[in-house]
Structure formats: structure tokens, C-alpha cells
CSV table of C-alpha atoms and ligand atoms in Angstrom, one decimal:
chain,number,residue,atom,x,y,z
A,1,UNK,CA,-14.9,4.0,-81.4
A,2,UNK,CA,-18.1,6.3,-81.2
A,3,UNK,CA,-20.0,5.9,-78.2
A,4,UNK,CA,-23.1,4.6,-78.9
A,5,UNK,CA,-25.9,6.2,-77.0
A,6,UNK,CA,-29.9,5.2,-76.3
A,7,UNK,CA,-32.9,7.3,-75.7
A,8,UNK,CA,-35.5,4.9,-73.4
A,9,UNK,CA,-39.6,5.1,-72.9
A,10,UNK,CA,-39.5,5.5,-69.0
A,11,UNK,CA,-42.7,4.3,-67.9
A,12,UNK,CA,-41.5,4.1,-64.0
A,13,UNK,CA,-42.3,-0.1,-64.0
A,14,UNK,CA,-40.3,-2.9,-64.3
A,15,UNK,CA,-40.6,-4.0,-68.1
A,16,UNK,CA,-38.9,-0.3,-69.3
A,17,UNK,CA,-36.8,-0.5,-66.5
A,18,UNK,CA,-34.9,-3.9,-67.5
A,19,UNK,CA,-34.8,-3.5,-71.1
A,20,UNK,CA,-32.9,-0.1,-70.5
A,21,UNK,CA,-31.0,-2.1,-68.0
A,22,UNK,CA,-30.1,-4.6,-70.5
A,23,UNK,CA,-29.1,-2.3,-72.8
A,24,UNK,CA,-26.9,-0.4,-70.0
A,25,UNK,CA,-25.0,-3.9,-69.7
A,26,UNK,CA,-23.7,-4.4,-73.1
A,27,UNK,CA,-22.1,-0.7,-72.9
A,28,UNK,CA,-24.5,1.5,-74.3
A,29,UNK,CA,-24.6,4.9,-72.8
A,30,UNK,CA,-28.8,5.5,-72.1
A,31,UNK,CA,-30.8,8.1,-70.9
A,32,UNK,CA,-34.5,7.8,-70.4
A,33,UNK,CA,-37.1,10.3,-71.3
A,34,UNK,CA,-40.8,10.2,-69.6
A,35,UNK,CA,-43.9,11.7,-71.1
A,36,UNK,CA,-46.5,13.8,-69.2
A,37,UNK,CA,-50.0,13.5,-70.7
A,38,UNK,CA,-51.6,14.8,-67.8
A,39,UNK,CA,-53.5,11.5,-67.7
A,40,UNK,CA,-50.4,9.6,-65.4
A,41,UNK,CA,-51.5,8.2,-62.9
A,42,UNK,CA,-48.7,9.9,-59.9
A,43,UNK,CA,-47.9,8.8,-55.9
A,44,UNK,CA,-48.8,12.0,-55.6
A,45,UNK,CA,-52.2,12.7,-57.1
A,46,UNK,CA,-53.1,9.4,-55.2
A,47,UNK,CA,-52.0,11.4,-52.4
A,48,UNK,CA,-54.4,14.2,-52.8
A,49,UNK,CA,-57.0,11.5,-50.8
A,50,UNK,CA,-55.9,10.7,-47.0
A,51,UNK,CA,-56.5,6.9,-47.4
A,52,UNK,CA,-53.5,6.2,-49.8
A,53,UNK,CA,-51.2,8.9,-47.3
A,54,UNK,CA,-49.1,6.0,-46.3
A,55,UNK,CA,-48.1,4.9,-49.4
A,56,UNK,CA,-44.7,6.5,-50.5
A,57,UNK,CA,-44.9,9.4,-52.8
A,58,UNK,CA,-42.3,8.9,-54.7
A,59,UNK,CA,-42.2,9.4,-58.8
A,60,UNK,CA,-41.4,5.9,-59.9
A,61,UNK,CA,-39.8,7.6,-63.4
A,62,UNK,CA,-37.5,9.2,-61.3
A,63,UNK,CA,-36.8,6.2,-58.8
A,64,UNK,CA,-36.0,4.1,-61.8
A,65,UNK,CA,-33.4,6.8,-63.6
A,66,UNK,CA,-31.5,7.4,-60.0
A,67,UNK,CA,-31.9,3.4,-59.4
A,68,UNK,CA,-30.2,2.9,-62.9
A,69,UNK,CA,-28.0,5.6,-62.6
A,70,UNK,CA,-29.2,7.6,-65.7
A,71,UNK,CA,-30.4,11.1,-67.0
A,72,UNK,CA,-33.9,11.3,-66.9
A,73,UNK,CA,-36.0,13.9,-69.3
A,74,UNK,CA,-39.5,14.5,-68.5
A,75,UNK,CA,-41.6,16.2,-71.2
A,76,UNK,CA,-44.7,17.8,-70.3
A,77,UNK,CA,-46.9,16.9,-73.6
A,78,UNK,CA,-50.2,18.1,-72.4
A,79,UNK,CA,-51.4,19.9,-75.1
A,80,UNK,CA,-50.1,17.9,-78.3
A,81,UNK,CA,-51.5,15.0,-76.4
A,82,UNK,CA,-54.8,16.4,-77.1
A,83,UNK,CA,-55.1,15.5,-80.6
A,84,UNK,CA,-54.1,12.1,-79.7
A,85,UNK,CA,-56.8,11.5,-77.5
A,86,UNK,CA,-59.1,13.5,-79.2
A,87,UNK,CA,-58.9,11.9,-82.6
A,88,UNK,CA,-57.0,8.2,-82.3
A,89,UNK,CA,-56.8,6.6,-85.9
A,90,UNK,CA,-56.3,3.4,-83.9
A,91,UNK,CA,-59.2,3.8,-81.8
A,92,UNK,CA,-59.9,3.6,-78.2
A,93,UNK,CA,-59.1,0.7,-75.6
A,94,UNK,CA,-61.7,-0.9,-73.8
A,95,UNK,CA,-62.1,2.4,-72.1
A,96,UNK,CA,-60.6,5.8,-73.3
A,97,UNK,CA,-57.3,4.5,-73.6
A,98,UNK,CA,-56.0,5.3,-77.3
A,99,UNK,CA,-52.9,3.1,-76.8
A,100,UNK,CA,-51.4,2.5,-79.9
A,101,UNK,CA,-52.0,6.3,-81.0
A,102,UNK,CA,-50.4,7.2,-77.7
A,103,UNK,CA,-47.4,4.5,-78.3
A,104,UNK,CA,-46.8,6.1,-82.1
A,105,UNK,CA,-47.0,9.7,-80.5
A,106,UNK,CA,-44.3,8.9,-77.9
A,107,UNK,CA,-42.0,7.3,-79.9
A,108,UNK,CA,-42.4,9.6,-82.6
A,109,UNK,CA,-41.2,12.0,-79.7
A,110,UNK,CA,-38.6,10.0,-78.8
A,111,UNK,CA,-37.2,10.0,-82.2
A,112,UNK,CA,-37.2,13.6,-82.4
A,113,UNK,CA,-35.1,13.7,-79.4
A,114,UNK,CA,-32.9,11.2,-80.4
A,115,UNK,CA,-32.0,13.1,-83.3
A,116,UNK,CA,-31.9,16.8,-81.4
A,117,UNK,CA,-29.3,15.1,-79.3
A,118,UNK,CA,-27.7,13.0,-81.3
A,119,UNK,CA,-28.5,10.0,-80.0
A,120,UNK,CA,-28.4,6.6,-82.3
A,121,UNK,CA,-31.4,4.6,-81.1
A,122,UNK,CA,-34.8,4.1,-79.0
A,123,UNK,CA,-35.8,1.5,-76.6
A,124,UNK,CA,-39.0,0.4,-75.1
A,125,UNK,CA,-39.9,-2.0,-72.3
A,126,UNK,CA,-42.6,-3.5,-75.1
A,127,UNK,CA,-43.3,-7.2,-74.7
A,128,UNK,CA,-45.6,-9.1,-77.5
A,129,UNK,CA,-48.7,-9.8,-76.0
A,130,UNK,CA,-48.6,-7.6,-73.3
A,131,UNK,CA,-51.1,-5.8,-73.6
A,132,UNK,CA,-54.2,-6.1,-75.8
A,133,UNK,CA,-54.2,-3.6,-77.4
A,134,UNK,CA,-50.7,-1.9,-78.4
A,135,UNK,CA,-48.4,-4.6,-77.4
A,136,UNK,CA,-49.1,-7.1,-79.9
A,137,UNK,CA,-46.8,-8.8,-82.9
A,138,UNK,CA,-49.0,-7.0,-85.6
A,139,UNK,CA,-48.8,-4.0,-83.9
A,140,UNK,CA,-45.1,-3.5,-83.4
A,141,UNK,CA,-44.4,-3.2,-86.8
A,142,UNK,CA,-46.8,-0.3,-86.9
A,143,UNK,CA,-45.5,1.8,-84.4
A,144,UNK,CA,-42.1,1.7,-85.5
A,145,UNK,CA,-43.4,2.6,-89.0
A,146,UNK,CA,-45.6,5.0,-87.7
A,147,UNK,CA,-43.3,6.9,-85.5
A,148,UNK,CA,-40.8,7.0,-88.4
A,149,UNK,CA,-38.4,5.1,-85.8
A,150,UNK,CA,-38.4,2.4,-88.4
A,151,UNK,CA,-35.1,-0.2,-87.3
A,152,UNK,CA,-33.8,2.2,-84.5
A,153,UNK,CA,-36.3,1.0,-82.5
A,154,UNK,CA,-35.5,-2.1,-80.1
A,155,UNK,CA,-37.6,-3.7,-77.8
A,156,UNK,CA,-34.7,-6.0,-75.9
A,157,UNK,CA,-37.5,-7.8,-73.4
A,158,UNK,CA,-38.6,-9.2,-76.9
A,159,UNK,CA,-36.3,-8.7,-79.6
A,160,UNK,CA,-35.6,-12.6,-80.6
A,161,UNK,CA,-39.0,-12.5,-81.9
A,162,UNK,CA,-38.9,-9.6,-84.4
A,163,UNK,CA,-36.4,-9.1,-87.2
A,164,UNK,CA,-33.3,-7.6,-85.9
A,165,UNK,CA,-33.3,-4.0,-85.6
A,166,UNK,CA,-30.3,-1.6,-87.1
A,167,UNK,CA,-28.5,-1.8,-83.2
A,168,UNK,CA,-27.9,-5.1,-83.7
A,169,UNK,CA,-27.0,-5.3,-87.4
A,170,UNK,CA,-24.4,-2.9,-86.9
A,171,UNK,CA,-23.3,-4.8,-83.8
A,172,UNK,CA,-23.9,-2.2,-81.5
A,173,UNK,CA,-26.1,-4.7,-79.6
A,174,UNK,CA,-25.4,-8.1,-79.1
A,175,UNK,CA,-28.8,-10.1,-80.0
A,176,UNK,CA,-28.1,-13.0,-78.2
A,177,UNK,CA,-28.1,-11.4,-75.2
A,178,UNK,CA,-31.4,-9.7,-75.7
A,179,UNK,CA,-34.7,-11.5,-74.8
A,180,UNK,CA,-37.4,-13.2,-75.8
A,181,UNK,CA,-40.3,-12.8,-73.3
A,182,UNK,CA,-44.2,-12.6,-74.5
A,183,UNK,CA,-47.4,-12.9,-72.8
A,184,UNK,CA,-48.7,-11.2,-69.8
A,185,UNK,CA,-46.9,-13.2,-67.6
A,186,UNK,CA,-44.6,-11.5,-65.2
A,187,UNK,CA,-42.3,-14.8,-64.1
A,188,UNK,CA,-39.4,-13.8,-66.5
A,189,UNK,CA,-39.6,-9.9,-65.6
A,190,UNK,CA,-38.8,-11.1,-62.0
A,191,UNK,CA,-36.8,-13.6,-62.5
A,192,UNK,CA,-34.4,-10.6,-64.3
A,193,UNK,CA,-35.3,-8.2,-62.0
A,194,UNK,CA,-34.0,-10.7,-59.3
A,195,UNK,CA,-30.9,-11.5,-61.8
A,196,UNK,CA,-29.6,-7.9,-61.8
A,197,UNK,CA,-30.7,-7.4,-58.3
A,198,UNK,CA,-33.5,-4.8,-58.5
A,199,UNK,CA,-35.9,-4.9,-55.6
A,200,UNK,CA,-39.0,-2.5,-54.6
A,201,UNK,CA,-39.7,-1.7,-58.1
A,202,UNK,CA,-43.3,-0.5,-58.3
A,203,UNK,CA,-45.9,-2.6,-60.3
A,204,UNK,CA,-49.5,-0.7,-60.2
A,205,UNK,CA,-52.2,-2.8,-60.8
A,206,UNK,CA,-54.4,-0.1,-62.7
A,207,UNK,CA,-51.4,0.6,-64.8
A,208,UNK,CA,-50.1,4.3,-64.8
A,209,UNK,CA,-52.5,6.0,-67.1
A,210,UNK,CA,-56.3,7.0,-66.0
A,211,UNK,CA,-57.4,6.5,-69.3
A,212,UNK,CA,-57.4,2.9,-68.4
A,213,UNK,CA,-59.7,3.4,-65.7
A,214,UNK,CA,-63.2,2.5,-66.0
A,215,UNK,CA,-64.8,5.0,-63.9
A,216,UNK,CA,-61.9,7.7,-64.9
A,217,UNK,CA,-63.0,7.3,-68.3
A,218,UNK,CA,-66.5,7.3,-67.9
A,219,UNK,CA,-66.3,11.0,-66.3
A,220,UNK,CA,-64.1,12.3,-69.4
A,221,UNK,CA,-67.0,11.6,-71.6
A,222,UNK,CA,-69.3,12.9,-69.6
A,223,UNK,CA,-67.4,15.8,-69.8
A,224,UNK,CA,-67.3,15.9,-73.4
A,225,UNK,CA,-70.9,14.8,-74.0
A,226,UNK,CA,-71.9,17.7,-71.2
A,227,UNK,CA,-69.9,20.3,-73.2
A,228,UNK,CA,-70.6,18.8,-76.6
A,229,UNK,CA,-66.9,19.0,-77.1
A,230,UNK,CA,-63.6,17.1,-77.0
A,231,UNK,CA,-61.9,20.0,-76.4
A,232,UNK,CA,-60.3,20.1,-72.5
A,233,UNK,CA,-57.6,22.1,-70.3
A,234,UNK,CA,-55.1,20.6,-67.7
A,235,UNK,CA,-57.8,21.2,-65.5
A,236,UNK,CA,-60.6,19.7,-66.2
A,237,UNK,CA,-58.8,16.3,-66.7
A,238,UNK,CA,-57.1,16.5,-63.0
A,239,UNK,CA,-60.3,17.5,-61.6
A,240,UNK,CA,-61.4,14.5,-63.2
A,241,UNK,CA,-59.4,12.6,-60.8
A,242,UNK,CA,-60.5,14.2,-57.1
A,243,UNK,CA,-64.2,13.9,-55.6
A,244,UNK,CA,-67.8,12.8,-56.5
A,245,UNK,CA,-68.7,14.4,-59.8
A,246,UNK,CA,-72.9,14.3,-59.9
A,247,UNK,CA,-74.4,16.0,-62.8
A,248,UNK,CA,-77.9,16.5,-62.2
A,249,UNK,CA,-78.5,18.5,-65.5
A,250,UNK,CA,-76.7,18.7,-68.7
A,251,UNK,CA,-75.3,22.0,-68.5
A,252,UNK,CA,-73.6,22.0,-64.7
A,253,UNK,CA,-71.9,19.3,-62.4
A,254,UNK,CA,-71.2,19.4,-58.5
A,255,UNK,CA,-67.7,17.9,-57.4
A,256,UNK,CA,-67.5,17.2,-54.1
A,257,UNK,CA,-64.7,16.7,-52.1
A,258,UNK,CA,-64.7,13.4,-50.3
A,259,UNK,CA,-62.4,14.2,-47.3
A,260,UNK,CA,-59.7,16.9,-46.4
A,261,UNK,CA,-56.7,16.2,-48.7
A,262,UNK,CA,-59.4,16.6,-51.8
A,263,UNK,CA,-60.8,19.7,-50.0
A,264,UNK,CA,-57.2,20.7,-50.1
A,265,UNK,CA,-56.8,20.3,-53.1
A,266,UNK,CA,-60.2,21.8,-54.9
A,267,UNK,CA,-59.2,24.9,-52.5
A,268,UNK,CA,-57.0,25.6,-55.4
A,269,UNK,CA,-59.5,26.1,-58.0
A,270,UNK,CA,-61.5,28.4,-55.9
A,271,UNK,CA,-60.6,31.5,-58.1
A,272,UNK,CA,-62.0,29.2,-61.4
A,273,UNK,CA,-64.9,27.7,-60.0
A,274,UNK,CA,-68.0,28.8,-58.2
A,275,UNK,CA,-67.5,27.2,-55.3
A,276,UNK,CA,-69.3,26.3,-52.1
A,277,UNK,CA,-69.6,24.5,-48.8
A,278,UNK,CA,-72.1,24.5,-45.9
A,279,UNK,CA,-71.7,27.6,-43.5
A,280,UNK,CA,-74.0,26.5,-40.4
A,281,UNK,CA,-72.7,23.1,-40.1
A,282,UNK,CA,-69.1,21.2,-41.1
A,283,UNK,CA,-68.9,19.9,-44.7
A,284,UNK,CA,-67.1,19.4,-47.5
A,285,UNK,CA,-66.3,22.2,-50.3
A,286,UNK,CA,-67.8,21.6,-53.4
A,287,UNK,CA,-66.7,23.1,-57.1
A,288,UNK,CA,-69.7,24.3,-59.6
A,289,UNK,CA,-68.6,23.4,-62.7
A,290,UNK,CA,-70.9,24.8,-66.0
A,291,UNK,CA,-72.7,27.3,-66.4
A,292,UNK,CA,-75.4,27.0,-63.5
A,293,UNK,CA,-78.3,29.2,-62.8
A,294,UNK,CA,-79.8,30.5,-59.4
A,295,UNK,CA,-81.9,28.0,-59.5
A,296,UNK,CA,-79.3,25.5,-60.4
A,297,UNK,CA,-77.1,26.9,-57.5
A,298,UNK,CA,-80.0,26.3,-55.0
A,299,UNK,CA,-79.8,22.5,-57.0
A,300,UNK,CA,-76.3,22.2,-56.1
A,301,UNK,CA,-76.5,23.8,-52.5
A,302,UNK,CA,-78.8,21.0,-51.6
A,303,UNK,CA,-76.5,18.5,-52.8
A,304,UNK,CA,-73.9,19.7,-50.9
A,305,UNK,CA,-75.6,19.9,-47.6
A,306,UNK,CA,-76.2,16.3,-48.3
A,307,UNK,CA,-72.9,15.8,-47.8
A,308,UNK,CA,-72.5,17.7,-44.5
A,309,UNK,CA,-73.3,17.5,-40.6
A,310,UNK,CA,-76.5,18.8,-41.7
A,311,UNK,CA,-77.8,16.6,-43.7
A,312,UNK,CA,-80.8,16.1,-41.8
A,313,UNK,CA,-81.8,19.3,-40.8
A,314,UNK,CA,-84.4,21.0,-42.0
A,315,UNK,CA,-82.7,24.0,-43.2
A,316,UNK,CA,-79.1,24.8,-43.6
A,317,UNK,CA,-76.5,27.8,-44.6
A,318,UNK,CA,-74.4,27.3,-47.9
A,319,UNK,CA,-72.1,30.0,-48.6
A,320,UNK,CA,-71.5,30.4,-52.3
A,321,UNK,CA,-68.5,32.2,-53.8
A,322,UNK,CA,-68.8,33.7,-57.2
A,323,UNK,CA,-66.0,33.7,-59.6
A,324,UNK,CA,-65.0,37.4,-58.1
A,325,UNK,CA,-64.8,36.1,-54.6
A,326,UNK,CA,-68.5,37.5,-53.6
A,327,UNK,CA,-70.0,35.3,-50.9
A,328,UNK,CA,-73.4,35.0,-50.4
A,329,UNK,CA,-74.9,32.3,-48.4
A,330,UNK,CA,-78.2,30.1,-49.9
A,331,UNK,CA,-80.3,29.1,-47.3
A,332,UNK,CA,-81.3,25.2,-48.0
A,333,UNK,CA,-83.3,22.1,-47.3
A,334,UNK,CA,-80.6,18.8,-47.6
A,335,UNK,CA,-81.7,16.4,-50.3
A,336,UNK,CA,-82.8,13.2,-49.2
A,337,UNK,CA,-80.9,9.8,-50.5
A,338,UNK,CA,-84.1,9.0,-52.2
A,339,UNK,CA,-84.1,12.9,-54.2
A,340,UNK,CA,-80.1,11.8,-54.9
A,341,UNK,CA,-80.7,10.6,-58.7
A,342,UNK,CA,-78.5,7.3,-58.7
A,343,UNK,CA,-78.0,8.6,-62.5
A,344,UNK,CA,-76.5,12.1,-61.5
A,345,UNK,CA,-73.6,10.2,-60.1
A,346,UNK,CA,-70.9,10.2,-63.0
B,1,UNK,CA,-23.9,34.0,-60.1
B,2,UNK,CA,-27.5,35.2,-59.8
B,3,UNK,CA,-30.8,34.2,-58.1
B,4,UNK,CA,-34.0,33.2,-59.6
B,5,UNK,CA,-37.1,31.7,-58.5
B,6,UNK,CA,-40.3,30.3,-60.1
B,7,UNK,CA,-43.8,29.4,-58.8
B,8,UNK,CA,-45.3,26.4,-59.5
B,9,UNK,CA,-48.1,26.6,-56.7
B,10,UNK,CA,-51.2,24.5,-57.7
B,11,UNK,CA,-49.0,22.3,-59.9
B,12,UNK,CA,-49.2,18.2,-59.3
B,13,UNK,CA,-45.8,16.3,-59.5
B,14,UNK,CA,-44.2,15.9,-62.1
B,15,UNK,CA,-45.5,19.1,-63.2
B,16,UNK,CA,-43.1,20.9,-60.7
B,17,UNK,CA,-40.2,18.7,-61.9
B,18,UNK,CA,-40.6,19.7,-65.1
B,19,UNK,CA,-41.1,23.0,-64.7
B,20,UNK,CA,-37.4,23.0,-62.8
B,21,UNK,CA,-35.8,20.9,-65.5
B,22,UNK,CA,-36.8,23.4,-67.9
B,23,UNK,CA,-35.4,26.9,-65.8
B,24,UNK,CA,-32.8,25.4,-65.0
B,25,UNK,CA,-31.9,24.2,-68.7
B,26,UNK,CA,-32.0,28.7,-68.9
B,27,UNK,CA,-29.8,29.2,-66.4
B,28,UNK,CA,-25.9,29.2,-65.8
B,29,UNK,CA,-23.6,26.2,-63.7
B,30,UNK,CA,-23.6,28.0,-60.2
B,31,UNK,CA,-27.1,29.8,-60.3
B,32,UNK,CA,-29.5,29.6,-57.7
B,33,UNK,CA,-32.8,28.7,-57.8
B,34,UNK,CA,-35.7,28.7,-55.2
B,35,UNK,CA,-38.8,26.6,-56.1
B,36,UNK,CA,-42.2,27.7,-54.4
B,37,UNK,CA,-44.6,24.2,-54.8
B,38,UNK,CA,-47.8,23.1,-52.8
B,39,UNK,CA,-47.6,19.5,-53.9
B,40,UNK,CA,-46.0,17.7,-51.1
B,41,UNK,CA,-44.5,15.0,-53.3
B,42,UNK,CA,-41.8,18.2,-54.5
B,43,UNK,CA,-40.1,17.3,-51.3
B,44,UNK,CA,-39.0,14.2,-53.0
B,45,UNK,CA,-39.3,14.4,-56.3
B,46,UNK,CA,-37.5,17.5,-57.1
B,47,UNK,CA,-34.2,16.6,-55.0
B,48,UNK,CA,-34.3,13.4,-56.6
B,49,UNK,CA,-34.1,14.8,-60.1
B,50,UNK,CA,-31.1,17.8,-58.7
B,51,UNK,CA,-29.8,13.6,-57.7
B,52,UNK,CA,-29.9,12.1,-60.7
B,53,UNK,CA,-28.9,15.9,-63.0
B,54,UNK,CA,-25.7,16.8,-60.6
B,55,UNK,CA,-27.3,20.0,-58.5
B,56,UNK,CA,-27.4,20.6,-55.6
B,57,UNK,CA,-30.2,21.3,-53.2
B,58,UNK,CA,-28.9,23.8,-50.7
B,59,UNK,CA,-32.3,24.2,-48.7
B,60,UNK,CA,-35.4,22.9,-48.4
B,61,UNK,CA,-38.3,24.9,-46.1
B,62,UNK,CA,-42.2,23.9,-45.6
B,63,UNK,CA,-45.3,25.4,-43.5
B,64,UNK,CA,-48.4,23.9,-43.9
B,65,UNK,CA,-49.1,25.0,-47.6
B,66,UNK,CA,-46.3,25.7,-49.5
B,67,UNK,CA,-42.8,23.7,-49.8
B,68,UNK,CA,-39.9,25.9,-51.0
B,69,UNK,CA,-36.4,24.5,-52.4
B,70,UNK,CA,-33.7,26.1,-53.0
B,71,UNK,CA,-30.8,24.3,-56.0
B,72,UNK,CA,-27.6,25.2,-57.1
B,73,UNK,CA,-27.2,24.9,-60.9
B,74,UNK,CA,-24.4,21.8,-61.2
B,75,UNK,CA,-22.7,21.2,-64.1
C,1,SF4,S1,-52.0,3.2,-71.0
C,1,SF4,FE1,-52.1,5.4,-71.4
C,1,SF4,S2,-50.0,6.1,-71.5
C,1,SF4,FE2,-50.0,3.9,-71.7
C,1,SF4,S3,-50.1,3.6,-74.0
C,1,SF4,FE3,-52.2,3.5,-73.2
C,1,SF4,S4,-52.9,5.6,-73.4
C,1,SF4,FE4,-50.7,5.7,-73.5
């Protein structure tokens, strides 16, 4: 008999990790493919600030694949993700989170892959009720219609409440030993977790997507209402993620690195930013992002020696470097708190 | 056998990772490849993935910038 093989939505949490587990156990041969939108939320971008350094930086994608003993395919989707996010016929979350356009998308992905490799069927870790917005009964149906997956899609956390899926027609799958979990309670996850004796298994609180952050969201349309665009690179949307982004006029923003693993990290965009940081005492670099004017330089100076050991002197050094490396240094008077619009802070 | 290497300074993980997969999916069983990465999460990340693919990491270096590993192309 043909092997019969499965393509899973990684996620790197528990709910895609047992319902690829449960699919491993009838005898199913599964690999699991992960999407990069440029909007997951990594250990490692966490990392970037000094607070979270403890935490262990592992990939949770790839801790779950080397836990299951699978393949695991990541697929850097940045810039077909665009039009996703961009222009969602579902609509947006409760912030910029285009869910069930992004759910489609990946599956339709996931399809395509199956049928590249010759693979027979899909599985998520979807559970009815879930999540509000693309984990829902009448929204099921629409994502495997959507992403042309149609019947070879399975959801085994929750198949014994939708109709059986080609897998288990054909017998492939046995349904009885799928699942029948809904709600956003996490007891039965566990209790299966604990069943097939997976421990340390990472369950982030924000989720793993920024676009379901509040204040993450709220600086990508800035952004877009700023440029008067939706357009964005790989950039802007992971400098989206480091330091204290005040826009004190439409057409340029300051972000300011909050402590040394961010100034690290904004070192790296020192060739594509103007960039500066305060010469005559310590404090933090800062990226000029916008087209900004002398005058708006001197703006942004001023903000940034806010942020440094000399924020109350009366005058202090910040060396600016131009796109071509040119330093110059703007000599500056600190802002006060009271001259720090609360409204510039994005 | 031949040697290769790729840059993938300024990436974040899993950009890195992904980066690797795809080389390597160019290259031949037995080829070596030395990855030259700044996010310090590669450490983990990409000899997890050589784990979970069948290479092998034959070295992995670090100063206080830039992390370099070095894989051998498994089957
Ligand atoms: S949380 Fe993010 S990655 Fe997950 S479905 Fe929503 S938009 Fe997609």
C-alpha cells in the first residue's frame, strides 16, 4: 500500500503540534511547513532587547519538527504576503491582523506544496472557536474553499465536528480517533499534550504574529498614513518592532533605541538611515526615518539628546551621519518632557 | 566536493534558516557550507534544522558580531 503522506501548518505551539502528532500516530508519514511573513513574532527578535536575554532563543517551529521527529520547511513569504495584508477581503482583526486572509493564503500555500511533492493531504492545529476571528465553524468551510484545499484539508483537534474530510473517507485516517475540542479553553490541549508526553512546549500569550499587537499595529499605520501608502519593505516592518518611534511631523520619525541590544541592532541600518546619537555625552543611537530637513534634523537632535546623559544640559553635541557616511555634529539644547508632544509618541 | 558560503549578516532568525535551507537545496550530498550570521539565535536555530535535515555541522566560530557555521550537505 502507498504511503500516505501529510503536509502540516507549523505554527511552533501546541494546537499544530498535537494534531500533526495525532496524525503521526495512525501512520501517516508528515512533514510540517512554516510560513515567514516577516510579522512572526521570534525568541530572537525578542532578544534584540536585554530584558527578555534570559529567555531561551530557540525557534519554537523548529523545536516542535526535531521534538516530533519531522522535516520541517520554512518558506520565507514576505513579499506575497504583502497583498494579503495590504488588501484582506476578510478584513482586519481587532488590530491589523487579517486572519482569515492570512489562513486562506497559507493553506493555499500549503496545497501548492502538497501537490509539488506529491503529498495527499493538509493539516492544521484549527480548533472551532478558537480564535475570533478565523477559527470559527462558519469560517472553516471558507478557508478550505478558498484555498482550493477543499476535503484534503483536516483539522484532527476538531474534526468530529465538521463533515469528514477525503483522509478519512478513504480511510486513510481513522475518525474516531480524531478529536473534538472547541472553545478557547486549553484543558484538552494539555491533557493530550500530557497523554503523548510532550512537555516545555511554548504557549506565547501575545500569540506569534505582531499583527495582533496593539501597539505593533498602531505603528504600521502610522507608517502607512505617514507615507500615504500601504506599500512596505522587510525593513520597515522589523524596525517596527525595536525602539520608541516619535513622529513629531508627518513627513519624518525618530526611532530610538531603548538600550544596547536595540542599539545593536539599529547599528545595522546605519548605511539606510540618517542616523545619530549624542557625541559629548553617552546616549542612545537614533534612526531618521523620512525625508527630514535641517531644520527637522535639529527637531530630531533634540529629541535625541533627551534621551541621553545630557538631557539637562544646556547644550549638547549630536553627530549626524548622512546616508554617505558624512558626519557632522549639530550642536543642541535637550527638549524638555513638557516640549515631548505626548502625541509624537507612536 | 566543493565549498561555498553565503552571508546572511543583518538577517533575523528564521531568515538565516531559510536562507540555508534554500543553498543547500543547490548544492550536492557532501558539500560544504559556511554560514556568516549576526543574529545570535543562528547558534541554535541553524544546527537544529542540519538536526532535523541529516547535515552535519562540522564547526561553529563567534566573536562579538558575527557567528559563522560551517555544514556538511547530508543526504
Ligand atoms: S495571527 Fe497573524 S499569522 Fe496568525 S492567522 Fe492571524 S495574521 Fe496570520
Amino acid at each position: 500500500m502507498k504511503q500516505i503522506k501529510a503536509v502540516s501548518l507549523i505554527s511552533g505551539g501546541l494546537d499544530s503540534m498535537l494534531a500533526t502528532k495525532a496524525i503521526m500516530e495512525q501512520g501517516v508519514h508528515v512533514e510540517g511547513i512554516n510560513f515567514f511573513t516577516g510579522f512572526c513574532v521570534e525568541g530572537h527578535t525578542h532578544a534584540i532587547r536585554k530584558k527578555d536575554k534570559e529567555k531561551p532563543k530557540r525557534n519554537n517551529s523548529l523545536w516542535v519538527a526535531e521534538t516530533l521527529g519531522i522535516k520541517l520547511h520554512i518558506i520565507d513569504i514576505i513579499e506575497e504576503y504583502k497583498d494579503v495584508l495590504i488588501n484582506p477581503k476578510h478584513g482586519y482583526g481587532a488590530n491589523m491582523n487579517p486572519c482569515l486572509d492570512c489562513k486562506v493564503f497559507m493553506v493555499k500555500k500549503a496545497k501548492q506544496w502538497m501537490e509539488e511533492n506529491d503529498f495527499d493531504f493538509i493539516i492544521t492545529g484549527e480548533v472551532i472557536g478558537q480564535r475570533p476571528m478565523s477559527q470559527r465553524r462558519d469560517t472553516m468551510p471558507i478557508i478550505s474553499a478558498e484555498s482550493g484545499a477543499d476535503d484534503r484539508l483536516l483539522r484532527p483537534l476538531c474534526a468530529q465536528h465538521l463533515p469528514a474530510t477525503l483522509p478519512e473517507r478513504e480511510g486513510w485516517i481513522k475518525r474516531d480517533q480524531l478529536f473534538d475540542f472547541t472553545g478557547r479553553g486549553r484543558k484538552p490541549q494539555m491533557a493530550l499534550a500530557k497523554e503523548y508526553g510532550l512537555t516545555d512546549y511554548s504557549q506565547p500569550a501575545g500569540g506569534c504574529c505582531f499583527l495582533t499587537d496593539e501597539s505593533y499595529s498602531k505603528k504600521l499605520v502610522d507608517l502607512w498614513q505617514a507615507r500615504g501608502t500601504k506599500e512596505y519593505e522587510l525593513d520597515d516592518v522589523m524596525l517596527l518592532k525595536v525602539g520608541r518611534h516619535i513622529r513629531p511631523k508627518q513627513n519624518f520619525k525618530v526611532i530610538v533605541a531603548r538600550e544596547d541590544g536595540e542599539a545593536r541592532f539599529l547599528q545595522g541600518y546605519k548605511n539606510s538611515y540618517i542616523n545619530m546619537n549624542c557625541a559629548s555625552h553617552r546616549g542612545p543611537l537614533a534612526l531618521i526615518d523620512g525625508e527630514a530637513s535641517a531644520e527637522d534634523l535639529h527637531l530630531a537632535a533634540q529629541i535625541v539628546a533627551r534621551y541621553g546623559q545630557g538631557r539637562d544640559a544646556e547644550q549638547v553635541d549630536v553627530m549626524v551621519r548622512d546616508l554617505s557616511g558624512n558626519e557632522s555634529i549639530i550642536q543642541v539644547k535637550p527638549l524638555a518632557p513638557n516640549e515631548l508632544a505626548k502625541e509624537w509618541f507612536v | 566536493m566543493s565549498e561555498h558560503s553565503l552571508d546572511a549578516r543583518r538577517l533575523l532568525c528564521p531568515l538565516p534558516v531559510i536562507r540555508t535551507q534554500d543553498r543547500v537545496k543547490q548544492l550536492a550530498i557532501g558539500d560544504v557550507l559556511t554560514v556568516i550570521c549576526t543574529d545570535p539565535g543562528v547558534m541554535q536555530d541553524i544546527p537544529a534544522w542540519c538536526r532535523i535535515n541529516g547535515h552535519a555541522i562540522l564547526q561553529t566560530q563567534s566573536d562579538e558580531y558575527e557567528y559563522r557555521i560551517t555544514l556538511k550537505v547530508g543526504d
